[in-house]
Every structure is written in structure tokens, then in C-alpha cells.
Amino acid sequence: MIEMPSYNIDEIIKKIKENKTDALSLRYWGSCCGDSGLEEISSILKTNTSIKSIDLSACELGPVGMKILSEILQVNSTIETINLYENKLIGDEGIKQLTEGLKNNKSLKEINLSKCNLGENGMKFLSEILKINSSIKKIHFYHNSKIGDEGIKLLCDGLKANSSLTHIDFQFCSLGIEAMEYLSTVLTKNSSIKTINLNENSKIGDEG
């Protein structure tokens, strides 16, 4: 793994060129990475054929960064895991910008969108992605409290049409009884989903 504590983008590019590594971590780089930092390494990530896992958690990425990542995913065919945990600037607009990359990519298996400030519109965009993408197996939505029941409703069409997703994490997403009803209809049509984590959604209750 390339894990750089020095916050030096030039050094990252050099290490990617030199090493046949399968993982890259810029975890907690914050503003030392940001959208501009991702743009600087985007060209080499587009052509890299060894890196399978990228950790961009807490890198202060936003919609611009997601557009850059989308462009990477449209040409890179080896990245399997992306961690975007705690990039609160992403929001629904960021998911919109990421859409084309996720629709066209065929290698990505897991994406962590926890604590990314996603809401109802983000779920709508992801629904359209899941109707087309056939590679993603795991999505983490942990701590996106704005998703709520309506967000699950908007995601359902994509979940019903998808046949690759096996694991979804909805912890701390403010889900209630209505969300459980929507997910129940999904499970009658989707046979690939094996695990749905609903912990810490107190509004579900016994009835949910």
C-alpha cells in the first residue's frame, strides 16, 4: 500500500509510478488533498493498472472532486474499492457528478459513502446508477441522516432492477416504518441482496 503522511502530491505521483502496489491511501489528508489534489493525480490513476483500492476518506472532496473521480472510473478498469467516508462536501450534487463514472465502470465492487451528507436526491441519482451498474456488490451509507424514508423510496426502483448488489449499510440513516415497507417490496423482486444493516434507526421500532 502507498500511504503518504507527508501530504505531498508530487511524492504520491512518484510512488504510484515506482510501485506495483494494489492500494492507495490519502486517508485524513483533508485540505491537503481536496478536489485540486485529486485532479493532480487523476491522469496517473486513469492509466494505472495495479491499484485496486483507494482510500479518500476525510479528504475534503466535493462535487468537483466527484466529477474528477467519475472521469477516472470511466477509463480505469482495475479499481475495485473506493472509500469516501466523511467527505461531507460531496452531498447530493456530488453523487450527480459521479453518476456517469459509476454507470460505465465495470470493475468497482465496493463504495463507502458514509458521512457524505447524502439526502433524497442523492438516492434518486444512485437509483439510476444501480439500474445500469452490474459490478457493485457493497454500498455503505452509514450516518447519512438526511436519507430518511423518502430517500429509500427513491432508491427502490434501482434496487429492484439491480442484480449485483449483495450488501447495503443503512446505519444511522433516520429510517422508519415506511422505509421498511419500501425495502420489503424490493426484497420480493431482488434475489441478490443478502445483507441490509439497519442498526441505529430508532424510528423503525417493532412495527417496522
PDB file of C-alpha atoms in Angstrom:
ATOM      1  CA  MET A   1       0.000   0.000   0.000  1.00  0.00           C
ATOM      2  CA  ILE A   2       1.060   3.550  -0.712  1.00  0.00           C
ATOM      3  CA  GLU A   3       0.203   5.559   2.395  1.00  0.00           C
ATOM      4  CA  MET A   4       1.662   9.022   2.495  1.00  0.00           C
ATOM      5  CA  PRO A   5       1.804  11.034   5.731  1.00  0.00           C
ATOM      6  CA  SER A   6       3.808  13.848   4.131  1.00  0.00           C
ATOM      7  CA  TYR A   7       0.881  15.469   2.283  1.00  0.00           C
ATOM      8  CA  ASN A   8       2.961  15.796  -0.875  1.00  0.00           C
ATOM      9  CA  ILE A   9       1.084  15.177  -4.132  1.00  0.00           C
ATOM     10  CA  ASP A  10       4.282  15.046  -6.199  1.00  0.00           C
ATOM     11  CA  GLU A  11       5.587  12.316  -3.917  1.00  0.00           C
ATOM     12  CA  ILE A  12       2.336  10.377  -4.339  1.00  0.00           C
ATOM     13  CA  ILE A  13       2.648  10.527  -8.147  1.00  0.00           C
ATOM     14  CA  LYS A  14       6.254   9.368  -7.930  1.00  0.00           C
ATOM     15  CA  LYS A  15       5.327   6.445  -5.650  1.00  0.00           C
ATOM     16  CA  ILE A  16       2.460   5.349  -7.896  1.00  0.00           C
ATOM     17  CA  LYS A  17       4.820   5.283 -10.876  1.00  0.00           C
ATOM     18  CA  GLU A  18       7.508   3.377  -8.973  1.00  0.00           C
ATOM     19  CA  ASN A  19       5.428   0.823  -7.090  1.00  0.00           C
ATOM     20  CA  LYS A  20       3.285  -2.023  -8.319  1.00  0.00           C
ATOM     21  CA  THR A  21       1.011  -1.572  -5.332  1.00  0.00           C
ATOM     22  CA  ASP A  22      -2.642  -2.582  -5.140  1.00  0.00           C
ATOM     23  CA  ALA A  23      -3.743   0.106  -2.642  1.00  0.00           C
ATOM     24  CA  LEU A  24      -3.516   3.895  -2.288  1.00  0.00           C
ATOM     25  CA  SER A  25      -4.448   5.731   0.908  1.00  0.00           C
ATOM     26  CA  LEU A  26      -4.795   9.507   1.279  1.00  0.00           C
ATOM     27  CA  ARG A  27      -6.880   8.982   4.444  1.00  0.00           C
ATOM     28  CA  TYR A  28      -7.406  12.145   6.528  1.00  0.00           C
ATOM     29  CA  TRP A  29      -5.406  14.375   4.193  1.00  0.00           C
ATOM     30  CA  GLY A  30      -8.173  16.952   4.496  1.00  0.00           C
ATOM     31  CA  SER A  31      -7.465  20.185   2.677  1.00  0.00           C
ATOM     32  CA  CYS A  32      -4.001  18.891   1.743  1.00  0.00           C
ATOM     33  CA  CYS A  33      -5.828  16.779  -0.822  1.00  0.00           C
ATOM     34  CA  GLY A  34      -9.222  18.266  -1.675  1.00  0.00           C
ATOM     35  CA  ASP A  35     -10.581  18.425  -5.210  1.00  0.00           C
ATOM     36  CA  SER A  36      -7.391  20.006  -6.572  1.00  0.00           C
ATOM     37  CA  GLY A  37      -5.172  17.274  -5.122  1.00  0.00           C
ATOM     38  CA  LEU A  38      -7.319  14.561  -6.677  1.00  0.00           C
ATOM     39  CA  GLU A  39      -7.149  16.351 -10.002  1.00  0.00           C
ATOM     40  CA  GLU A  40      -3.350  16.336  -9.850  1.00  0.00           C
ATOM     41  CA  ILE A  41      -3.181  12.558  -9.532  1.00  0.00           C
ATOM     42  CA  SER A  42      -6.162  11.835 -11.792  1.00  0.00           C
ATOM     43  CA  SER A  43      -4.193  11.356 -15.001  1.00  0.00           C
ATOM     44  CA  ILE A  44      -1.966   8.678 -13.498  1.00  0.00           C
ATOM     45  CA  LEU A  45      -4.946   6.925 -11.884  1.00  0.00           C
ATOM     46  CA  LYS A  46      -6.673   6.788 -15.262  1.00  0.00           C
ATOM     47  CA  THR A  47      -3.823   4.748 -16.710  1.00  0.00           C
ATOM     48  CA  ASN A  48      -2.732   2.800 -13.611  1.00  0.00           C
ATOM     49  CA  THR A  49      -3.380  -0.941 -13.795  1.00  0.00           C
ATOM     50  CA  SER A  50      -2.243  -2.137 -10.352  1.00  0.00           C
ATOM     51  CA  ILE A  51      -4.195  -0.128  -7.768  1.00  0.00           C
ATOM     52  CA  LYS A  52      -7.389  -1.897  -6.721  1.00  0.00           C
ATOM     53  CA  SER A  53      -8.249   0.056  -3.553  1.00  0.00           C
ATOM     54  CA  ILE A  54      -8.335   3.828  -2.972  1.00  0.00           C
ATOM     55  CA  ASP A  55      -8.966   5.391   0.440  1.00  0.00           C
ATOM     56  CA  LEU A  56     -10.023   9.037   0.108  1.00  0.00           C
ATOM     57  CA  SER A  57     -11.775   9.320   3.462  1.00  0.00           C
ATOM     58  CA  ALA A  58     -11.853  12.789   5.073  1.00  0.00           C
ATOM     59  CA  CYS A  59     -10.085  14.441   2.141  1.00  0.00           C
ATOM     60  CA  GLU A  60     -12.499  17.396   1.826  1.00  0.00           C
ATOM     61  CA  LEU A  61     -13.735  16.269  -1.569  1.00  0.00           C
ATOM     62  CA  GLY A  62     -16.868  17.848  -3.027  1.00  0.00           C
ATOM     63  CA  PRO A  63     -18.857  17.801  -6.293  1.00  0.00           C
ATOM     64  CA  VAL A  64     -15.824  18.888  -8.344  1.00  0.00           C
ATOM     65  CA  GLY A  65     -13.825  16.021  -6.884  1.00  0.00           C
ATOM     66  CA  MET A  66     -16.641  13.610  -7.717  1.00  0.00           C
ATOM     67  CA  LYS A  67     -16.612  14.773 -11.333  1.00  0.00           C
ATOM     68  CA  ILE A  68     -12.880  14.083 -11.432  1.00  0.00           C
ATOM     69  CA  LEU A  69     -13.404  10.659  -9.854  1.00  0.00           C
ATOM     70  CA  SER A  70     -16.165   9.952 -12.373  1.00  0.00           C
ATOM     71  CA  GLU A  71     -13.751  10.644 -15.225  1.00  0.00           C
ATOM     72  CA  ILE A  72     -11.207   8.282 -13.640  1.00  0.00           C
ATOM     73  CA  LEU A  73     -13.777   5.497 -13.290  1.00  0.00           C
ATOM     74  CA  GLN A  74     -14.867   5.816 -16.900  1.00  0.00           C
ATOM     75  CA  VAL A  75     -11.418   4.718 -18.117  1.00  0.00           C
ATOM     76  CA  ASN A  76      -9.859   2.791 -15.206  1.00  0.00           C
ATOM     77  CA  SER A  77     -10.697  -0.919 -15.209  1.00  0.00           C
ATOM     78  CA  THR A  78      -8.839  -2.158 -12.109  1.00  0.00           C
ATOM     79  CA  ILE A  79     -10.149  -0.118  -9.144  1.00  0.00           C
ATOM     80  CA  GLU A  80     -12.418  -2.347  -7.052  1.00  0.00           C
ATOM     81  CA  THR A  81     -12.868  -0.410  -3.792  1.00  0.00           C
ATOM     82  CA  ILE A  82     -13.287   3.314  -3.073  1.00  0.00           C
ATOM     83  CA  ASN A  83     -13.612   4.745   0.428  1.00  0.00           C
ATOM     84  CA  LEU A  84     -15.157   8.242   0.503  1.00  0.00           C
ATOM     85  CA  TYR A  85     -16.026   8.194   4.217  1.00  0.00           C
ATOM     86  CA  GLU A  86     -16.530  11.603   5.856  1.00  0.00           C
ATOM     87  CA  ASN A  87     -16.338  13.798   2.782  1.00  0.00           C
ATOM     88  CA  LYS A  88     -19.286  15.905   3.889  1.00  0.00           C
ATOM     89  CA  LEU A  89     -18.992  18.306   0.953  1.00  0.00           C
ATOM     90  CA  ILE A  90     -19.996  15.596  -1.540  1.00  0.00           C
ATOM     91  CA  GLY A  91     -23.737  15.796  -0.888  1.00  0.00           C
ATOM     92  CA  ASP A  92     -26.380  15.038  -3.496  1.00  0.00           C
ATOM     93  CA  GLU A  93     -24.681  17.155  -6.152  1.00  0.00           C
ATOM     94  CA  GLY A  94     -21.514  15.123  -5.740  1.00  0.00           C
ATOM     95  CA  ILE A  95     -23.410  11.896  -6.421  1.00  0.00           C
ATOM     96  CA  LYS A  96     -24.901  13.527  -9.523  1.00  0.00           C
ATOM     97  CA  GLN A  97     -21.381  14.317 -10.755  1.00  0.00           C
ATOM     98  CA  LEU A  98     -20.254  10.745 -10.021  1.00  0.00           C
ATOM     99  CA  THR A  99     -23.149   9.193 -11.951  1.00  0.00           C
ATOM    100  CA  GLU A 100     -21.564   8.627 -15.365  1.00  0.00           C
ATOM    101  CA  GLY A 101     -18.455   7.075 -13.890  1.00  0.00           C
ATOM    102  CA  LEU A 102     -20.425   4.592 -11.812  1.00  0.00           C
ATOM    103  CA  LYS A 103     -22.785   3.761 -14.669  1.00  0.00           C
ATOM    104  CA  ASN A 104     -19.958   2.953 -17.071  1.00  0.00           C
ATOM    105  CA  ASN A 105     -17.442   1.336 -14.736  1.00  0.00           C
ATOM    106  CA  LYS A 106     -17.288  -2.473 -14.674  1.00  0.00           C
ATOM    107  CA  SER A 107     -14.613  -3.147 -12.033  1.00  0.00           C
ATOM    108  CA  LEU A 108     -15.809  -1.342  -8.878  1.00  0.00           C
ATOM    109  CA  LYS A 109     -17.160  -3.757  -6.269  1.00  0.00           C
ATOM    110  CA  GLU A 110     -17.463  -1.634  -3.132  1.00  0.00           C
ATOM    111  CA  ILE A 111     -18.013   2.063  -2.371  1.00  0.00           C
ATOM    112  CA  ASN A 112     -18.212   3.708   1.036  1.00  0.00           C
ATOM    113  CA  LEU A 113     -20.412   6.826   1.030  1.00  0.00           C
ATOM    114  CA  SER A 114     -20.754   7.054   4.815  1.00  0.00           C
ATOM    115  CA  LYS A 115     -20.941  10.552   6.311  1.00  0.00           C
ATOM    116  CA  CYS A 116     -21.123  12.162   2.867  1.00  0.00           C
ATOM    117  CA  ASN A 117     -24.179  14.331   3.599  1.00  0.00           C
ATOM    118  CA  LEU A 118     -26.431  12.434   1.196  1.00  0.00           C
ATOM    119  CA  GLY A 119     -30.177  13.013   1.030  1.00  0.00           C
ATOM    120  CA  GLU A 120     -33.195  12.203  -1.098  1.00  0.00           C
ATOM    121  CA  ASN A 121     -31.816  13.499  -4.396  1.00  0.00           C
ATOM    122  CA  GLY A 122     -28.619  11.533  -3.879  1.00  0.00           C
ATOM    123  CA  MET A 123     -30.704   8.374  -3.584  1.00  0.00           C
ATOM    124  CA  LYS A 124     -32.514   9.276  -6.795  1.00  0.00           C
ATOM    125  CA  PHE A 125     -29.211   9.533  -8.668  1.00  0.00           C
ATOM    126  CA  LEU A 126     -27.971   6.279  -7.127  1.00  0.00           C
ATOM    127  CA  SER A 127     -31.172   4.547  -8.193  1.00  0.00           C
ATOM    128  CA  GLU A 128     -30.407   5.400 -11.814  1.00  0.00           C
ATOM    129  CA  ILE A 129     -26.836   4.144 -11.339  1.00  0.00           C
ATOM    130  CA  LEU A 130     -27.983   0.813  -9.895  1.00  0.00           C
ATOM    131  CA  LYS A 131     -30.303   0.219 -12.842  1.00  0.00           C
ATOM    132  CA  ILE A 132     -27.234   0.082 -15.089  1.00  0.00           C
ATOM    133  CA  ASN A 133     -24.194  -0.856 -12.986  1.00  0.00           C
ATOM    134  CA  SER A 134     -23.645  -4.601 -12.674  1.00  0.00           C
ATOM    135  CA  SER A 135     -20.390  -4.750 -10.693  1.00  0.00           C
ATOM    136  CA  ILE A 136     -21.015  -3.011  -7.340  1.00  0.00           C
ATOM    137  CA  LYS A 137     -21.658  -5.529  -4.557  1.00  0.00           C
ATOM    138  CA  LYS A 138     -21.405  -3.377  -1.409  1.00  0.00           C
ATOM    139  CA  ILE A 139     -22.536   0.183  -0.633  1.00  0.00           C
ATOM    140  CA  HIS A 140     -22.149   1.852   2.767  1.00  0.00           C
ATOM    141  CA  PHE A 141     -24.484   4.739   3.660  1.00  0.00           C
ATOM    142  CA  TYR A 142     -23.664   4.837   7.386  1.00  0.00           C
ATOM    143  CA  HIS A 143     -24.528   8.180   9.060  1.00  0.00           C
ATOM    144  CA  ASN A 144     -26.395   9.908   6.229  1.00  0.00           C
ATOM    145  CA  SER A 145     -29.330  11.035   8.345  1.00  0.00           C
ATOM    146  CA  LYS A 146     -30.982  13.045   5.548  1.00  0.00           C
ATOM    147  CA  ILE A 147     -31.777   9.910   3.527  1.00  0.00           C
ATOM    148  CA  GLY A 148     -34.872   9.022   5.558  1.00  0.00           C
ATOM    149  CA  ASP A 149     -37.913   7.127   4.317  1.00  0.00           C
ATOM    150  CA  GLU A 150     -38.336   9.234   1.182  1.00  0.00           C
ATOM    151  CA  GLY A 151     -34.736   8.588   0.165  1.00  0.00           C
ATOM    152  CA  ILE A 152     -35.304   4.838   0.409  1.00  0.00           C
ATOM    153  CA  LYS A 153     -38.456   5.196  -1.690  1.00  0.00           C
ATOM    154  CA  LEU A 154     -36.457   6.941  -4.420  1.00  0.00           C
ATOM    155  CA  LEU A 155     -33.722   4.286  -4.281  1.00  0.00           C
ATOM    156  CA  CYS A 156     -36.106   1.354  -4.601  1.00  0.00           C
ATOM    157  CA  ASP A 157     -36.506   1.301  -8.396  1.00  0.00           C
ATOM    158  CA  GLY A 158     -32.763   0.917  -8.754  1.00  0.00           C
ATOM    159  CA  LEU A 159     -32.607  -1.798  -6.105  1.00  0.00           C
ATOM    160  CA  LYS A 160     -35.418  -3.743  -7.784  1.00  0.00           C
ATOM    161  CA  ALA A 161     -33.644  -3.663 -11.149  1.00  0.00           C
ATOM    162  CA  ASN A 162     -30.150  -4.408  -9.838  1.00  0.00           C
ATOM    163  CA  SER A 163     -28.768  -7.954  -9.722  1.00  0.00           C
ATOM    164  CA  SER A 164     -25.233  -7.469  -8.363  1.00  0.00           C
ATOM    165  CA  LEU A 165     -25.641  -5.711  -5.005  1.00  0.00           C
ATOM    166  CA  THR A 166     -25.317  -8.054  -2.021  1.00  0.00           C
ATOM    167  CA  HIS A 167     -24.686  -5.765   0.972  1.00  0.00           C
ATOM    168  CA  ILE A 168     -26.152  -2.378   1.963  1.00  0.00           C
ATOM    169  CA  ASP A 169     -25.371  -0.464   5.165  1.00  0.00           C
ATOM    170  CA  PHE A 170     -28.114   1.955   6.244  1.00  0.00           C
ATOM    171  CA  GLN A 171     -26.986   2.558   9.840  1.00  0.00           C
ATOM    172  CA  PHE A 172     -27.950   5.971  11.275  1.00  0.00           C
ATOM    173  CA  CYS A 173     -29.968   6.974   8.184  1.00  0.00           C
ATOM    174  CA  SER A 174     -33.154   8.090  10.013  1.00  0.00           C
ATOM    175  CA  LEU A 175     -35.237   5.267   8.561  1.00  0.00           C
ATOM    176  CA  GLY A 176     -38.717   4.432   9.836  1.00  0.00           C
ATOM    177  CA  ILE A 177     -41.670   2.175   9.158  1.00  0.00           C
ATOM    178  CA  GLU A 178     -42.272   3.493   5.624  1.00  0.00           C
ATOM    179  CA  ALA A 179     -38.684   2.705   4.639  1.00  0.00           C
ATOM    180  CA  MET A 180     -39.184  -0.862   5.838  1.00  0.00           C
ATOM    181  CA  GLU A 181     -42.282  -1.184   3.674  1.00  0.00           C
ATOM    182  CA  TYR A 182     -40.351   0.064   0.636  1.00  0.00           C
ATOM    183  CA  LEU A 183     -37.445  -2.309   1.301  1.00  0.00           C
ATOM    184  CA  SER A 184     -39.878  -5.184   1.750  1.00  0.00           C
ATOM    185  CA  THR A 185     -41.149  -4.671  -1.810  1.00  0.00           C
ATOM    186  CA  VAL A 186     -37.540  -4.667  -3.039  1.00  0.00           C
ATOM    187  CA  LEU A 187     -36.807  -7.998  -1.404  1.00  0.00           C
ATOM    188  CA  THR A 188     -39.738  -9.638  -3.149  1.00  0.00           C
ATOM    189  CA  LYS A 189     -38.132  -8.819  -6.515  1.00  0.00           C
ATOM    190  CA  ASN A 190     -34.388  -8.737  -5.805  1.00  0.00           C
ATOM    191  CA  SER A 191     -32.697 -12.060  -5.055  1.00  0.00           C
ATOM    192  CA  SER A 192     -29.079 -10.854  -4.905  1.00  0.00           C
ATOM    193  CA  ILE A 193     -29.260  -8.742  -1.714  1.00  0.00           C
ATOM    194  CA  LYS A 194     -28.059 -10.854   1.217  1.00  0.00           C
ATOM    195  CA  THR A 195     -27.458  -8.280   3.981  1.00  0.00           C
ATOM    196  CA  ILE A 196     -29.086  -4.961   4.906  1.00  0.00           C
ATOM    197  CA  ASN A 197     -27.701  -3.300   8.045  1.00  0.00           C
ATOM    198  CA  LEU A 198     -30.446  -1.236   9.713  1.00  0.00           C
ATOM    199  CA  ASN A 199     -28.855  -0.722  13.126  1.00  0.00           C
ATOM    200  CA  GLU A 200     -29.365   2.612  14.902  1.00  0.00           C
ATOM    201  CA  ASN A 201     -32.545   3.592  13.100  1.00  0.00           C
ATOM    202  CA  SER A 202     -34.677   4.057  16.197  1.00  0.00           C
ATOM    203  CA  LYS A 203     -37.827   5.109  14.289  1.00  0.00           C
ATOM    204  CA  ILE A 204     -38.213   1.616  12.815  1.00  0.00           C
ATOM    205  CA  GLY A 205     -39.451   0.106  16.062  1.00  0.00           C
ATOM    206  CA  ASP A 206     -41.166  -3.272  16.428  1.00  0.00           C
ATOM    207  CA  GLU A 207     -43.754  -2.486  13.758  1.00  0.00           C
ATOM    208  CA  GLY A 208     -41.051  -1.817  11.157  1.00  0.00           C
TER     209      GLY A 208
END
